[in-house]
């Protein structure tokens, strides 16, 4: 159950971060809109928080739905997204 939700949320985050999607939503001057907009940043942050909550639930359940290495890799990628967001906010 948690793993299915985790996979869906991870896919959702990857779609938000997708370069092709960002380019598709670019304005006339080819300025990216997508994830660089305040709403896009909020969606990404919320998705990362959901992934973290699901990973915590899986860990508390004893990793029955997912092996530890897979979960750590997912969380590592999620942290990288959050670090990128932090850099975006700082600039």
PDB file of C-alpha atoms in Angstrom:
ATOM      1  CA  UNK A   1       0.000   0.000   0.000  1.00  0.00           C
ATOM      2  CA  UNK A   2       2.625   2.570   1.019  1.00  0.00           C
ATOM      3  CA  UNK A   3       4.945   1.436  -1.748  1.00  0.00           C
ATOM      4  CA  UNK A   4       2.304   1.994  -4.436  1.00  0.00           C
ATOM      5  CA  UNK A   5       1.713   5.504  -3.112  1.00  0.00           C
ATOM      6  CA  UNK A   6       5.462   6.113  -2.942  1.00  0.00           C
ATOM      7  CA  UNK A   7       5.923   5.047  -6.562  1.00  0.00           C
ATOM      8  CA  UNK A   8       3.031   7.259  -7.704  1.00  0.00           C
ATOM      9  CA  UNK A   9       4.368  10.267  -5.808  1.00  0.00           C
ATOM     10  CA  UNK A  10       7.891   9.685  -7.113  1.00  0.00           C
ATOM     11  CA  UNK A  11       6.518   9.558 -10.664  1.00  0.00           C
ATOM     12  CA  UNK A  12       4.559  12.746 -10.002  1.00  0.00           C
ATOM     13  CA  UNK A  13       7.700  14.506  -8.791  1.00  0.00           C
ATOM     14  CA  UNK A  14       9.662  13.349 -11.816  1.00  0.00           C
ATOM     15  CA  UNK A  15       6.979  14.760 -14.092  1.00  0.00           C
ATOM     16  CA  UNK A  16       7.085  18.098 -12.306  1.00  0.00           C
ATOM     17  CA  UNK A  17      10.890  18.177 -12.656  1.00  0.00           C
ATOM     18  CA  UNK A  18      10.896  16.951 -16.240  1.00  0.00           C
ATOM     19  CA  UNK A  19      12.939  19.109 -18.581  1.00  0.00           C
ATOM     20  CA  UNK A  20      10.609  18.281 -21.471  1.00  0.00           C
ATOM     21  CA  UNK A  21       7.592  19.374 -19.458  1.00  0.00           C
ATOM     22  CA  UNK A  22       9.339  22.585 -18.433  1.00  0.00           C
ATOM     23  CA  UNK A  23      10.223  23.351 -22.047  1.00  0.00           C
ATOM     24  CA  UNK A  24       6.683  22.544 -23.149  1.00  0.00           C
ATOM     25  CA  UNK A  25       5.402  25.160 -20.727  1.00  0.00           C
ATOM     26  CA  UNK A  26       7.959  27.791 -21.695  1.00  0.00           C
ATOM     27  CA  UNK A  27       6.656  31.193 -22.682  1.00  0.00           C
ATOM     28  CA  UNK A  28       7.144  32.859 -26.069  1.00  0.00           C
ATOM     29  CA  UNK A  29      10.680  33.905 -25.167  1.00  0.00           C
ATOM     30  CA  UNK A  30      11.535  30.335 -24.134  1.00  0.00           C
ATOM     31  CA  UNK A  31      11.685  31.249 -20.446  1.00  0.00           C
ATOM     32  CA  UNK A  32      10.835  28.186 -18.405  1.00  0.00           C
ATOM     33  CA  UNK A  33       7.686  28.430 -16.336  1.00  0.00           C
ATOM     34  CA  UNK A  34       6.854  25.003 -14.879  1.00  0.00           C
ATOM     35  CA  UNK A  35       8.839  24.215 -11.762  1.00  0.00           C
ATOM     36  CA  UNK A  36      10.553  27.588 -11.535  1.00  0.00           C
ATOM     37  CA  UNK A  37       7.284  29.341 -10.767  1.00  0.00           C
ATOM     38  CA  UNK A  38       6.242  29.800  -7.121  1.00  0.00           C
ATOM     39  CA  UNK A  39       3.433  27.291  -7.578  1.00  0.00           C
ATOM     40  CA  UNK A  40       5.803  24.824  -9.235  1.00  0.00           C
ATOM     41  CA  UNK A  41       8.247  25.165  -6.357  1.00  0.00           C
ATOM     42  CA  UNK A  42       5.419  24.621  -3.883  1.00  0.00           C
ATOM     43  CA  UNK A  43       4.244  21.511  -5.740  1.00  0.00           C
ATOM     44  CA  UNK A  44       7.751  20.086  -5.695  1.00  0.00           C
ATOM     45  CA  UNK A  45       8.236  20.821  -2.008  1.00  0.00           C
ATOM     46  CA  UNK A  46       4.890  19.261  -1.157  1.00  0.00           C
ATOM     47  CA  UNK A  47       5.693  16.199  -3.249  1.00  0.00           C
ATOM     48  CA  UNK A  48       9.060  15.801  -1.487  1.00  0.00           C
ATOM     49  CA  UNK A  49       7.312  16.046   1.887  1.00  0.00           C
ATOM     50  CA  UNK A  50       4.822  13.361   0.833  1.00  0.00           C
ATOM     51  CA  UNK A  51       7.648  11.082  -0.323  1.00  0.00           C
ATOM     52  CA  UNK A  52       9.382  11.580   3.027  1.00  0.00           C
ATOM     53  CA  UNK A  53       6.204  10.750   4.951  1.00  0.00           C
ATOM     54  CA  UNK A  54       5.619   7.609   2.890  1.00  0.00           C
ATOM     55  CA  UNK A  55       9.239   6.508   3.327  1.00  0.00           C
ATOM     56  CA  UNK A  56       8.932   7.008   7.078  1.00  0.00           C
ATOM     57  CA  UNK A  57       5.763   4.888   7.108  1.00  0.00           C
ATOM     58  CA  UNK A  58       7.521   2.134   5.173  1.00  0.00           C
ATOM     59  CA  UNK A  59      10.507   2.223   7.526  1.00  0.00           C
ATOM     60  CA  UNK A  60       8.219   2.069  10.578  1.00  0.00           C
ATOM     61  CA  UNK A  61       6.466  -0.939   9.049  1.00  0.00           C
ATOM     62  CA  UNK A  62       9.808  -2.716   8.937  1.00  0.00           C
ATOM     63  CA  UNK A  63      10.473  -2.333   5.194  1.00  0.00           C
ATOM     64  CA  UNK A  64       7.980  -5.086   4.396  1.00  0.00           C
ATOM     65  CA  UNK A  65       6.995  -3.398   1.133  1.00  0.00           C
ATOM     66  CA  UNK A  66      10.398  -2.168   0.018  1.00  0.00           C
ATOM     67  CA  UNK A  67      14.023  -3.003   0.631  1.00  0.00           C
ATOM     68  CA  UNK A  68      16.089  -0.499   2.544  1.00  0.00           C
ATOM     69  CA  UNK A  69      18.511   0.291  -0.303  1.00  0.00           C
ATOM     70  CA  UNK A  70      15.704   1.206  -2.715  1.00  0.00           C
ATOM     71  CA  UNK A  71      14.103   3.433  -0.124  1.00  0.00           C
ATOM     72  CA  UNK A  72      17.413   5.147   0.652  1.00  0.00           C
ATOM     73  CA  UNK A  73      17.998   5.791  -3.071  1.00  0.00           C
ATOM     74  CA  UNK A  74      14.546   7.336  -3.444  1.00  0.00           C
ATOM     75  CA  UNK A  75      15.143   9.533  -0.407  1.00  0.00           C
ATOM     76  CA  UNK A  76      18.586  10.531  -1.674  1.00  0.00           C
ATOM     77  CA  UNK A  77      17.110  11.720  -4.960  1.00  0.00           C
ATOM     78  CA  UNK A  78      14.361  13.557  -3.087  1.00  0.00           C
ATOM     79  CA  UNK A  79      16.967  15.325  -0.940  1.00  0.00           C
ATOM     80  CA  UNK A  80      18.786  16.391  -4.102  1.00  0.00           C
ATOM     81  CA  UNK A  81      15.564  17.947  -5.392  1.00  0.00           C
ATOM     82  CA  UNK A  82      15.128  19.787  -2.096  1.00  0.00           C
ATOM     83  CA  UNK A  83      18.738  21.039  -2.220  1.00  0.00           C
ATOM     84  CA  UNK A  84      18.052  22.348  -5.734  1.00  0.00           C
ATOM     85  CA  UNK A  85      14.922  24.084  -4.474  1.00  0.00           C
ATOM     86  CA  UNK A  86      16.876  25.646  -1.641  1.00  0.00           C
ATOM     87  CA  UNK A  87      19.443  26.965  -4.115  1.00  0.00           C
ATOM     88  CA  UNK A  88      16.628  28.342  -6.286  1.00  0.00           C
ATOM     89  CA  UNK A  89      15.113  30.167  -3.285  1.00  0.00           C
ATOM     90  CA  UNK A  90      18.522  31.555  -2.315  1.00  0.00           C
ATOM     91  CA  UNK A  91      19.153  33.086  -5.732  1.00  0.00           C
TER      92      UNK A  91
END
